Short mmCIF file of C-alpha atoms in Angstrom, two decimals:
data_model
loop_
_atom_site.label_atom_id
_atom_site.label_comp_id
_atom_site.label_asym_id
_atom_site.label_seq_id
_atom_site.Cartn_x
_atom_site.Cartn_y
_atom_site.Cartn_z
CA UNK A 1040 62.08 27.11 83.96
CA UNK A 1041 60.72 26.76 87.48
CA UNK A 1042 59.61 23.40 88.95
CA UNK A 1043 55.99 24.51 88.66
CA UNK A 1044 56.52 25.21 84.96
CA UNK A 1045 58.07 21.77 84.42
CA UNK A 1046 55.12 20.29 86.25
CA UNK A 1047 52.62 21.91 83.93
CA UNK A 1048 54.66 20.95 80.88
CA UNK A 1049 54.93 17.32 82.09
CA UNK A 1050 51.18 17.02 82.44
CA UNK A 1051 50.45 18.52 79.03
CA UNK A 1052 53.09 16.48 77.31
CA UNK A 1053 51.61 13.32 78.89
CA UNK A 1054 48.25 14.12 77.30
CA UNK A 1055 49.62 14.71 73.85
CA UNK A 1056 51.74 11.67 74.08
CA UNK A 1057 48.60 9.69 75.09
CA UNK A 1058 46.70 11.02 72.04
CA UNK A 1059 49.59 10.04 69.73
CA UNK A 1060 50.16 6.61 71.11
CA UNK A 1061 46.38 5.87 71.25
CA UNK A 1062 46.02 6.45 67.45
CA UNK A 1063 49.21 4.61 66.53
CA UNK A 1064 48.41 1.53 68.64
CA UNK A 1065 44.96 1.20 67.07
CA UNK A 1066 46.50 1.22 63.60
CA UNK A 1067 48.35 -1.95 64.10
CA UNK A 1068 45.55 -3.63 65.92
CA UNK A 1069 42.89 -3.42 63.24
CA UNK A 1070 43.36 -6.92 61.65
CA UNK A 1071 43.03 -8.64 65.05
CA UNK A 1072 39.92 -6.50 65.79
CA UNK A 1073 38.34 -7.48 62.54
CA UNK A 1074 39.04 -11.23 63.14
CA UNK A 1075 37.39 -11.27 66.58
CA UNK A 1076 34.51 -8.97 66.02
CA UNK A 1077 33.73 -10.20 62.52
CA UNK A 1078 33.71 -6.67 61.04
CA UNK A 1079 33.62 -6.08 57.30
CA UNK A 1080 36.30 -3.84 55.61
CA UNK A 1081 33.80 -1.00 55.59
CA UNK A 1082 32.99 -1.37 59.22
CA UNK A 1083 36.69 -1.57 60.15
CA UNK A 1084 37.37 1.62 58.21
CA UNK A 1085 34.87 3.37 60.47
CA UNK A 1086 36.83 2.42 63.56
CA UNK A 1087 39.49 4.90 62.36
CA UNK A 1088 37.12 7.34 60.59
CA UNK A 1089 34.84 7.64 63.62
CA UNK A 1090 37.79 8.98 65.71
CA UNK A 1091 38.90 11.33 62.95
CA UNK A 1092 35.33 12.73 62.51
CA UNK A 1093 35.00 13.38 66.26
CA UNK A 1094 38.46 14.85 66.58
CA UNK A 1095 38.51 16.90 63.46
CA UNK A 1096 34.89 17.94 63.51
CA UNK A 1097 34.81 19.23 67.15
CA UNK A 1098 38.37 20.58 67.38
CA UNK A 1099 37.57 24.19 66.58
CA UNK A 1100 34.59 24.23 68.95
CA UNK A 1101 36.82 22.53 71.57
CA UNK A 1102 39.49 25.23 71.17
CA UNK A 1103 36.99 28.04 71.64
CA UNK A 1104 35.40 26.22 74.62
CA UNK A 1105 38.78 26.31 76.38
CA UNK A 1106 38.86 30.15 75.97
CA UNK A 1107 35.31 30.57 77.20
CA UNK A 1108 34.99 28.05 79.97
CA UNK A 1109 38.44 27.66 81.39
CA UNK A 1110 41.38 25.77 80.01
CA UNK A 1111 42.11 23.60 83.04
CA UNK A 1112 38.54 22.74 83.58
CA UNK A 1113 38.04 21.70 79.94
CA UNK A 1114 41.28 19.76 79.92
CA UNK A 1115 40.60 17.77 83.03
CA UNK A 1116 36.92 17.18 82.25
CA UNK A 1117 37.44 15.85 78.82
CA UNK A 1118 40.52 13.82 79.83
CA UNK A 1119 38.15 11.95 82.10
CA UNK A 1120 35.78 11.36 79.19
CA UNK A 1121 38.71 10.13 77.12
CA UNK A 1122 39.63 7.69 79.89
CA UNK A 1123 36.18 6.37 80.17
CA UNK A 1124 35.42 5.69 76.50
CA UNK A 1125 38.87 4.34 75.81
CA UNK A 1126 37.97 1.69 78.42
CA UNK A 1127 34.49 1.13 76.90
CA UNK A 1128 36.18 0.51 73.46
CA UNK A 1129 38.23 -2.31 75.10
CA UNK A 1130 34.97 -3.90 76.36
CA UNK A 1131 33.14 -3.74 73.09
CA UNK A 1132 31.60 -6.97 71.89
CA UNK A 1133 30.13 -5.65 68.70
CA UNK A 1134 31.59 -3.49 65.90
CA UNK A 1135 29.09 -0.69 66.41
CA UNK A 1136 30.00 -0.40 70.06
CA UNK A 1137 33.63 0.11 69.22
CA UNK A 1138 32.76 2.71 66.55
CA UNK A 1139 30.64 4.77 68.94
CA UNK A 1140 33.36 4.56 71.62
CA UNK A 1141 35.96 5.74 69.15
CA UNK A 1142 33.80 8.61 68.04
CA UNK A 1143 33.27 9.91 71.54
CA UNK A 1144 36.98 9.39 72.26
CA UNK A 1145 37.78 11.59 69.25
CA UNK A 1146 35.37 14.27 70.52
CA UNK A 1147 37.07 14.15 73.92
CA UNK A 1148 40.50 14.54 72.23
CA UNK A 1149 39.09 17.47 70.26
CA UNK A 1150 38.32 19.42 73.48
CA UNK A 1151 41.31 18.11 75.48
CA UNK A 1152 44.13 18.77 72.95
CA UNK A 1153 43.58 22.55 72.23
CA UNK A 1154 42.97 23.09 75.92
CA UNK A 1155 46.27 21.48 76.71
CA UNK A 1156 48.11 23.57 74.00
CA UNK A 1157 46.54 26.84 75.23
CA UNK A 1158 47.54 25.96 78.82
CA UNK A 1159 51.20 25.92 77.63
CA UNK A 1160 50.88 29.09 75.54
CA UNK A 1161 49.28 30.99 78.37
CA UNK A 1162 51.49 29.50 81.20
CA UNK A 1163 54.81 30.36 79.56
CA UNK A 1164 55.86 33.88 78.62
CA UNK A 1165 55.98 34.55 74.89
CA UNK A 1166 59.54 34.11 73.78
CA UNK A 1167 62.32 31.63 74.33
CA UNK A 1168 60.61 29.98 77.35
CA UNK A 1169 57.34 29.33 75.46
CA UNK A 1170 59.24 28.20 72.40
CA UNK A 1171 61.22 25.69 74.39
CA UNK A 1172 58.04 24.40 75.99
CA UNK A 1173 56.27 24.08 72.60
CA UNK A 1174 59.19 22.29 70.93
CA UNK A 1175 59.33 19.79 73.77
CA UNK A 1176 55.51 19.40 73.52
CA UNK A 1177 55.62 18.82 69.79
CA UNK A 1178 58.46 16.38 70.06
CA UNK A 1179 56.50 14.37 72.67
CA UNK A 1180 53.50 14.27 70.31
CA UNK A 1181 55.53 12.85 67.48
CA UNK A 1182 57.26 10.40 69.79
CA UNK A 1183 54.01 9.08 71.07
CA UNK A 1184 52.92 8.21 67.49
CA UNK A 1185 56.26 6.44 66.66
CA UNK A 1186 56.48 4.57 69.94
CA UNK A 1187 52.83 3.62 69.75
CA UNK A 1188 53.52 1.66 66.56
CA UNK A 1189 55.81 -0.69 68.49
CA UNK A 1190 53.82 -0.75 71.73
CA UNK A 1191 50.66 -1.40 69.72
CA UNK A 1192 52.31 -4.52 68.15
CA UNK A 1193 53.50 -5.85 71.44
CA UNK A 1194 50.01 -5.33 73.12
CA UNK A 1195 48.16 -6.80 70.10
CA UNK A 1196 50.39 -9.85 70.42
CA UNK A 1197 48.83 -10.39 73.81
CA UNK A 1198 45.28 -9.28 72.90
CA UNK A 1199 43.94 -6.31 70.90
CA UNK A 1200 41.86 -5.17 73.90
CA UNK A 1201 45.05 -4.11 75.68
CA UNK A 1202 45.40 -1.43 73.03
CA UNK A 1203 42.35 0.22 74.65
CA UNK A 1204 43.09 -0.61 78.28
CA UNK A 1205 46.65 0.69 78.24
CA UNK A 1206 45.52 4.35 77.46
CA UNK A 1207 43.08 4.02 80.42
CA UNK A 1208 46.01 3.44 82.87
CA UNK A 1209 48.00 6.17 81.15
CA UNK A 1210 45.18 8.79 81.21
CA UNK A 1211 44.47 8.05 84.85
CA UNK A 1212 48.03 8.96 85.75
CA UNK A 1213 47.89 12.08 83.60
CA UNK A 1214 44.53 13.09 85.16
CA UNK A 1215 46.14 12.78 88.70
CA UNK A 1216 49.23 14.76 87.47
CA UNK A 1217 47.02 17.53 86.00
CA UNK A 1218 44.93 17.88 89.13
CA UNK A 1219 48.09 18.10 91.19
CA UNK A 1220 50.45 20.15 88.96
CA UNK A 1221 48.35 22.41 86.86
CA UNK A 1222 47.37 25.50 88.98
CA UNK A 1223 43.72 26.57 89.09
CA UNK A 1224 42.92 29.76 87.23
CA UNK A 1225 39.90 32.03 87.53
CA UNK A 1226 37.00 31.25 85.27
CA UNK A 1227 37.18 33.56 82.18
CA UNK A 1228 35.04 36.64 82.42
CA UNK A 1229 32.15 36.39 79.98
CA UNK A 1230 30.05 39.30 81.27
CA UNK A 1231 27.86 40.54 78.36
CA UNK A 1232 29.10 37.78 76.10
CA UNK A 1233 26.63 35.21 74.66
CA UNK A 1234 27.80 31.84 73.55
CA UNK A 1235 27.74 31.59 69.74
CA UNK A 1236 25.66 28.44 69.61
CA UNK A 1237 24.70 28.94 65.91
CA UNK A 1238 28.30 29.37 64.96
CA UNK A 1239 29.32 26.30 66.88
CA UNK A 1240 26.68 24.12 65.25
CA UNK A 1241 27.41 25.25 61.71
CA UNK A 1242 31.18 25.07 61.92
CA UNK A 1243 31.12 21.63 63.47
CA UNK A 1244 28.64 20.36 60.83
CA UNK A 1245 30.87 21.90 58.15
CA UNK A 1246 34.09 20.33 59.28
CA UNK A 1247 32.42 16.93 60.07
CA UNK A 1248 30.91 16.84 56.53
CA UNK A 1249 34.13 17.94 54.84
CA UNK A 1250 36.21 15.41 56.68
CA UNK A 1251 33.58 12.74 56.02
CA UNK A 1252 33.70 13.53 52.40
CA UNK A 1253 37.42 13.10 52.35
CA UNK A 1254 37.37 9.94 54.44
CA UNK A 1255 34.67 8.23 52.28
CA UNK A 1256 35.95 9.40 48.88
CA UNK A 1257 37.40 6.02 47.97
CA UNK A 1258 34.42 4.07 49.38
CA UNK A 1259 31.33 5.71 47.89
CA UNK A 1260 30.12 6.96 44.62
CA UNK A 1261 31.29 10.31 43.20
CA UNK A 1262 27.70 11.75 43.54
CA UNK A 1263 27.64 10.89 47.21
CA UNK A 1264 31.08 12.48 47.78
CA UNK A 1265 30.19 15.64 45.86
CA UNK A 1266 26.91 15.89 47.81
CA UNK A 1267 28.79 15.53 51.15
CA UNK A 1268 31.22 18.25 50.10
CA UNK A 1269 28.51 20.59 48.85
CA UNK A 1270 26.62 20.21 52.21
CA UNK A 1271 29.84 20.89 54.10
CA UNK A 1272 30.58 24.03 52.04
CA UNK A 1273 26.99 25.21 52.55
CA UNK A 1274 27.42 24.96 56.35
CA UNK A 1275 30.73 26.70 56.00
CA UNK A 1276 29.19 29.59 54.11
CA UNK A 1277 26.47 29.77 56.76
CA UNK A 1278 29.11 29.91 59.50
CA UNK A 1279 30.97 32.74 57.88
CA UNK A 1280 27.70 34.75 57.52
CA UNK A 1281 26.86 34.15 61.15
CA UNK A 1282 30.31 35.13 62.44
CA UNK A 1283 30.16 38.48 60.47
CA UNK A 1284 26.95 39.39 62.36
CA UNK A 1285 27.16 38.17 65.92
CA UNK A 1286 28.62 40.44 68.60
CA UNK A 1287 30.63 37.63 70.18
CA UNK A 1288 31.70 35.28 67.42
CA UNK A 1289 32.92 31.73 67.96
CA UNK A 1290 35.77 32.56 65.62
CA UNK A 1291 37.03 36.09 65.23
CA UNK A 1292 37.59 36.14 61.48
CA UNK A 1293 40.25 38.76 61.95
CA UNK A 1294 42.61 35.99 63.04
CA UNK A 1295 42.86 35.04 59.32
CA UNK A 1296 44.34 38.59 58.54
CA UNK A 1297 47.60 37.22 59.82
CA UNK A 1298 49.61 35.80 56.87
CA UNK A 1299 51.69 33.75 59.32
CA UNK A 1300 48.58 31.96 60.70
CA UNK A 1301 47.11 31.30 57.26
CA UNK A 1302 50.43 29.93 56.01
CA UNK A 1303 51.00 27.80 59.10
CA UNK A 1304 47.65 26.14 58.73
CA UNK A 1305 47.94 25.59 55.02
CA UNK A 1306 51.43 24.04 55.50
CA UNK A 1307 50.00 21.98 58.37
CA UNK A 1308 47.36 20.37 56.06
CA UNK A 1309 49.83 19.48 53.39
CA UNK A 1310 52.75 18.37 55.64
CA UNK A 1311 50.68 16.12 57.86
CA UNK A 1312 48.70 14.79 54.91
CA UNK A 1313 52.00 13.93 53.13
CA UNK A 1314 53.30 12.21 56.21
CA UNK A 1315 50.25 10.11 56.90
CA UNK A 1316 49.87 9.13 53.22
CA UNK A 1317 53.58 8.17 53.05
CA UNK A 1318 53.47 6.14 56.28
CA UNK A 1319 50.26 4.32 55.12
CA UNK A 1320 52.00 3.29 51.86
CA UNK A 1321 55.15 2.16 53.56
CA UNK A 1322 53.13 -0.13 55.85
CA UNK A 1323 51.26 -1.61 52.89
CA UNK A 1324 54.54 -2.14 51.04
CA UNK A 1325 56.25 -3.85 53.95
CA UNK A 1326 53.35 -6.01 55.05
CA UNK A 1327 51.39 -6.78 51.86
CA UNK A 1328 54.25 -6.91 49.28
CA UNK A 1329 57.25 -7.93 51.47
CA UNK A 1330 55.38 -10.05 53.98
CA UNK A 1331 56.74 -8.38 57.05
CA UNK A 1332 54.95 -8.94 60.31
CA UNK A 1333 53.20 -6.16 62.24
CA UNK A 1334 56.02 -6.09 64.79
CA UNK A 1335 58.69 -6.08 62.20
CA UNK A 1336 57.01 -3.15 60.49
CA UNK A 1337 56.56 -1.25 63.76
CA UNK A 1338 60.26 -1.49 64.55
CA UNK A 1339 61.22 -0.49 61.06
CA UNK A 1340 59.15 2.70 61.35
CA UNK A 1341 60.25 3.61 64.87
CA UNK A 1342 63.29 5.45 63.55
CA UNK A 1343 60.92 8.27 62.62
CA UNK A 1344 60.50 8.79 66.35
CA UNK A 1345 63.99 10.31 66.48
CA UNK A 1346 62.21 13.66 66.18
CA UNK A 1347 61.16 13.27 69.82
CA UNK A 1348 64.84 13.69 70.69
CA UNK A 1349 65.65 16.22 67.99
CA UNK A 1350 62.71 18.56 68.55
CA UNK A 1351 63.67 19.76 72.05
CA UNK A 1352 67.50 19.61 71.44
CA UNK A 1353 68.39 20.58 67.85
CA UNK A 1354 65.35 22.55 66.76
CA UNK A 1355 65.50 25.32 69.40
CA UNK A 1356 69.19 26.07 68.47
CA UNK A 1357 68.28 26.21 64.74
CA UNK A 1358 65.20 28.44 65.48
CA UNK A 1359 67.24 30.87 67.55
CA UNK A 1360 69.83 31.23 64.80
CA UNK A 1361 67.85 31.10 61.69
CA UNK A 1362 64.19 31.87 62.63
CA UNK A 1363 61.11 29.70 62.26
CA UNK A 1364 60.61 30.60 58.58
CA UNK A 1365 63.94 29.23 57.42
CA UNK A 1366 63.90 26.21 59.75
CA UNK A 1367 60.39 25.25 58.50
CA UNK A 1368 61.39 25.78 54.89
CA UNK A 1369 64.44 23.61 55.30
CA UNK A 1370 62.35 20.93 56.97
CA UNK A 1371 59.92 20.93 54.14
CA UNK A 1372 62.71 20.45 51.64
CA UNK A 1373 64.09 17.55 53.62
CA UNK A 1374 60.60 15.99 53.65
CA UNK A 1375 60.46 16.36 49.92
CA UNK A 1376 63.90 14.75 49.53
CA UNK A 1377 62.76 11.86 51.77
CA UNK A 1378 59.76 11.14 49.65
CA UNK A 1379 61.76 11.45 46.39
CA UNK A 1380 64.29 8.95 47.56
CA UNK A 1381 61.59 6.36 48.28
CA UNK A 1382 59.79 6.99 44.99
CA UNK A 1383 61.64 4.24 43.02
CA UNK A 1384 61.23 1.69 45.66
CA UNK A 1385 61.79 -1.83 44.39
CA UNK A 1386 60.35 -5.22 45.35
CA UNK A 1387 63.59 -6.34 46.92
CA UNK A 1388 64.79 -3.23 48.76
CA UNK A 1389 66.65 -3.85 51.93
CA UNK A 1390 65.93 -1.89 55.10
CA UNK A 1391 69.24 -0.02 54.74
CA UNK A 1392 68.15 1.31 51.43
CA UNK A 1393 64.89 2.59 52.96
CA UNK A 1394 66.58 3.96 56.02
CA UNK A 1395 67.83 7.28 54.58
CA UNK A 1396 64.22 8.30 53.72
CA UNK A 1397 62.96 7.42 57.16
CA UNK A 1398 65.83 9.34 58.90
CA UNK A 1399 65.35 12.39 56.65
CA UNK A 1400 61.60 12.31 57.45
CA UNK A 1401 62.38 12.21 61.18
CA UNK A 1402 64.62 15.28 60.84
CA UNK A 1403 62.00 17.04 58.73
CA UNK A 1404 59.28 16.43 61.28
CA UNK A 1405 61.44 17.82 64.06
CA UNK A 1406 62.08 21.00 61.95
CA UNK A 1407 58.47 21.55 60.87
CA UNK A 1408 56.04 20.43 63.49
CA UNK A 1409 57.30 22.54 66.48
CA UNK A 1410 57.94 25.76 64.58
CA UNK A 1411 54.49 25.55 62.98
CA UNK A 1412 52.98 25.24 66.45
CA UNK A 1413 54.90 28.36 67.54
CA UNK A 1414 53.83 30.34 64.49
CA UNK A 1415 50.15 29.46 64.70
CA UNK A 1416 49.89 30.64 68.27
CA UNK A 1417 52.46 33.52 68.40
CA UNK A 1418 51.15 37.07 68.79
CA UNK A 1419 47.55 35.77 69.24
CA UNK A 1420 45.63 37.33 72.09
CA UNK A 1421 45.56 35.27 75.24
CA UNK A 1422 41.77 35.07 74.96
CA UNK A 1423 42.11 33.43 71.58
CA UNK A 1424 44.86 30.95 72.31
CA UNK A 1425 42.54 28.01 72.49
CA UNK A 1426 41.00 29.03 69.14
CA UNK A 1427 44.45 29.31 67.49
CA UNK A 1428 45.38 25.84 68.77
CA UNK A 1429 42.03 24.38 67.63
CA UNK A 1430 42.64 25.80 64.09
CA UNK A 1431 46.07 24.21 63.83
CA UNK A 1432 44.99 20.88 65.05
CA UNK A 1433 41.90 20.93 62.85
CA UNK A 1434 44.31 21.56 59.94
CA UNK A 1435 46.37 18.53 61.09
CA UNK A 1436 43.34 16.26 61.27
CA UNK A 1437 41.92 17.40 57.92
CA UNK A 1438 45.37 16.97 56.39
CA UNK A 1439 45.63 13.42 57.72
CA UNK A 1440 42.22 12.49 56.31
CA UNK A 1441 43.08 14.16 53.03
CA UNK A 1442 46.41 12.47 52.64
CA UNK A 1443 45.13 8.98 53.48
CA UNK A 1444 42.19 9.33 51.14
CA UNK A 1445 44.19 10.67 48.26
CA UNK A 1446 47.00 8.09 48.30
CA UNK A 1447 44.39 5.35 48.64
CA UNK A 1448 42.50 6.61 45.59
CA UNK A 1449 45.66 6.91 43.48
CA UNK A 1450 46.84 3.50 44.63
CA UNK A 1451 43.64 1.76 43.77
CA UNK A 1452 43.36 3.49 40.35
CA UNK A 1453 46.97 2.69 39.40
CA UNK A 1454 46.92 -0.98 40.48
CA UNK A 1455 45.80 -2.89 37.37
CA UNK A 1456 45.84 -6.38 39.01
CA UNK A 1457 46.75 -8.19 42.19
CA UNK A 1458 50.22 -9.33 40.82
CA UNK A 1459 53.30 -8.10 42.76
CA UNK A 1460 54.45 -6.05 39.78
CA UNK A 1461 51.05 -4.26 39.49
CA UNK A 1462 50.95 -3.75 43.22
CA UNK A 1463 54.34 -2.08 43.14
CA UNK A 1464 53.16 0.11 40.24
CA UNK A 1465 50.26 1.36 42.35
CA UNK A 1466 52.68 2.25 45.18
CA UNK A 1467 54.90 4.12 42.76
CA UNK A 1468 52.00 6.21 41.60
CA UNK A 1469 50.59 6.88 45.05
CA UNK A 1470 54.07 7.86 46.34
CA UNK A 1471 53.92 10.96 44.02
CA UNK A 1472 51.13 12.35 46.27
CA UNK A 1473 53.23 13.00 49.42
CA UNK A 1474 56.05 14.32 47.27
CA UNK A 1475 53.85 16.80 45.55
CA UNK A 1476 52.16 17.89 48.86
CA UNK A 1477 55.70 18.51 50.45
CA UNK A 1478 56.75 20.57 47.45
CA UNK A 1479 53.67 22.72 47.48
CA UNK A 1480 54.02 23.17 51.28
CA UNK A 1481 57.64 24.27 50.60
CA UNK A 1482 56.47 26.75 48.08
CA UNK A 1483 53.90 28.24 50.45
CA UNK A 1484 56.62 28.42 53.10
CA UNK A 1485 58.96 30.24 50.63
CA UNK A 1486 56.40 33.01 50.24
CA UNK A 1487 56.90 33.86 53.92
CA UNK A 1488 60.63 34.26 53.79
CA UNK A 1489 61.94 37.78 54.35
CA UNK A 1490 65.44 39.32 54.10
CA UNK A 1491 67.21 38.79 57.42
CA UNK A 1492 67.45 42.43 58.32
CA UNK A 1493 65.87 42.29 61.75
CA UNK A 1494 64.90 39.69 64.35
CA UNK A 1495 63.44 36.60 62.84
CA UNK A 1496 59.75 36.77 61.96
CA UNK A 1497 57.24 33.98 61.93
CA UNK A 1498 56.98 32.53 58.43
CA UNK A 1499 57.43 36.07 57.16
CA UNK A 1500 54.64 37.73 59.12
CA UNK A 1501 54.98 41.45 59.74
CA UNK A 1502 55.06 41.10 63.50
CA UNK A 1503 58.30 40.20 65.22
CA UNK A 1504 58.49 36.99 67.16
CA UNK A 1505 59.54 37.82 70.67
CA UNK A 1506 61.56 34.62 70.74
CA UNK A 1507 64.22 35.91 68.49
CA UNK A 1508 65.67 38.96 70.25
CA UNK A 1509 69.05 38.70 68.67
CA UNK A 1510 69.79 39.54 65.03
CA UNK A 1511 69.13 36.55 62.77
#
C-alpha cells in the first residue's frame, strides 16, 4: 500500500481503537464511579445502557448519513462530538449528567464508526488490498477492547475521571491525524434525492426500543419488557412499509437479498453476544467468587487481545488459502470449544486451567471478526458502503446487549442463594448461553459453505469475492 493508504488506515484504526478502549475502560471503573457519585445499581446500569442505546439505536442512521453527506465530513464532525462529551463525562458531578454524556457519546460513535469503516472500504480497491486493511482494522478494534481493560484498571487506580479524560487526548490526536491524512472527497451527489426522514425516525425508534427491551429485561417486569418489544416491532413494521414506498429509501431493502450479508449479520449478533456474555461471567467469577482485584482481572483477560496480532498476520493467510466461509466456520468452532472447556469451572481453578479457553477465544475472534467485516461489505455498491457497515455494527451492538441480558437473567434465575456453591451453580448455568450461541452461529455459517470448485466465496454467497483470485 502507498504511504497515503497507510495514513488513511492509521487514522481509521485510531478511531476504532478509541471506541474499543473507551468502552472497556468504563467497565472496570463502574464501582469507583458509584462510590463517588452515590449512584444506585439501577442508575449505574444506565451508565452502560445509555451508551449502548445511543450507539445501537443510531448506528443504521449514522451509516446512511455517511453515504449521503460525505464520509470524511461525518467522521471528523462526530469525532469532535465524541471528544467533547467524553470530556464532559469526566466532569460530571451527578449521575444523570454522566448518563446524558454517555448517551451522546454513543450517538457520536454511531455516526463516526460506520463512516470510518466506509472510508476504508471505498479508499481501498476491493480484493487483497481491502481485505488486508479490514483485517488490520478489525484486529485494532479487538485490541482496543482488551488493552482497555488493563488501562482502565490503571487509570481508575489514579481516579475514575481519567477514564474519560484519556479518550479526550486520544481523540484529539486522531482528529488531527484525520484532518491531515484523510483526503477530501466531493460531497455525494443527491440531486433529485430526498432525505428519508420518516424512515430514519422509525428505524431509530425501533432499534432503540428493541435494544432497550433487551437491556432492561432483567430489571423490569415482564409486562414492561413485552410492551417495549411490541412498540419496537411496531416501529420496525412501519419502517419496512415506508421503505417499500419511498423513492429514495434510507435502507435499500434489496441489500437483504444477499445471503452472505444476512448470514454475516446473524452470525455477528450471536458471536458478539456470546463473547460479551462470557467475558461478563468470567469477570464476575474472578472478582466476586475468587476475590481478584480489578487490575488482576484485567491482566488475566488481556490474553484475549492476542487477536490484535493474529488478525493482520495469520488471518489473511488463512483467508487467501481457505476463503472467508471456512475461516469463519473454523473460528466459530474454536469459540464453541473455548466456552465448552470453561463450562465445568471450579471454585479453585488456577489461571493456567482457564488459560486454554482464553487463548482459544483470542484465536476465534481473529478468525471471525475480520472475515465477517469483509463479507458484510463485499460486493455492496459504493453508495451503500456506509449502510452496510451500519448494519453490521448494529448487529454487533444488539448482540452485545442480548448476550449480557441473557446471561444475567439465567445467572440470577439459577442462583438459589448467596453461598459460594450456589453462586458457582449460577455461573455454570449461565455459561451454557455463550456455548449455545456459538454453536448456532456455527450452524448458520455451515449453511454458507460451498464445494471448493472455484475462487472462494463469501460465506457461500453466489458472487465471487474478488479477494480470492486463486483457486481455493
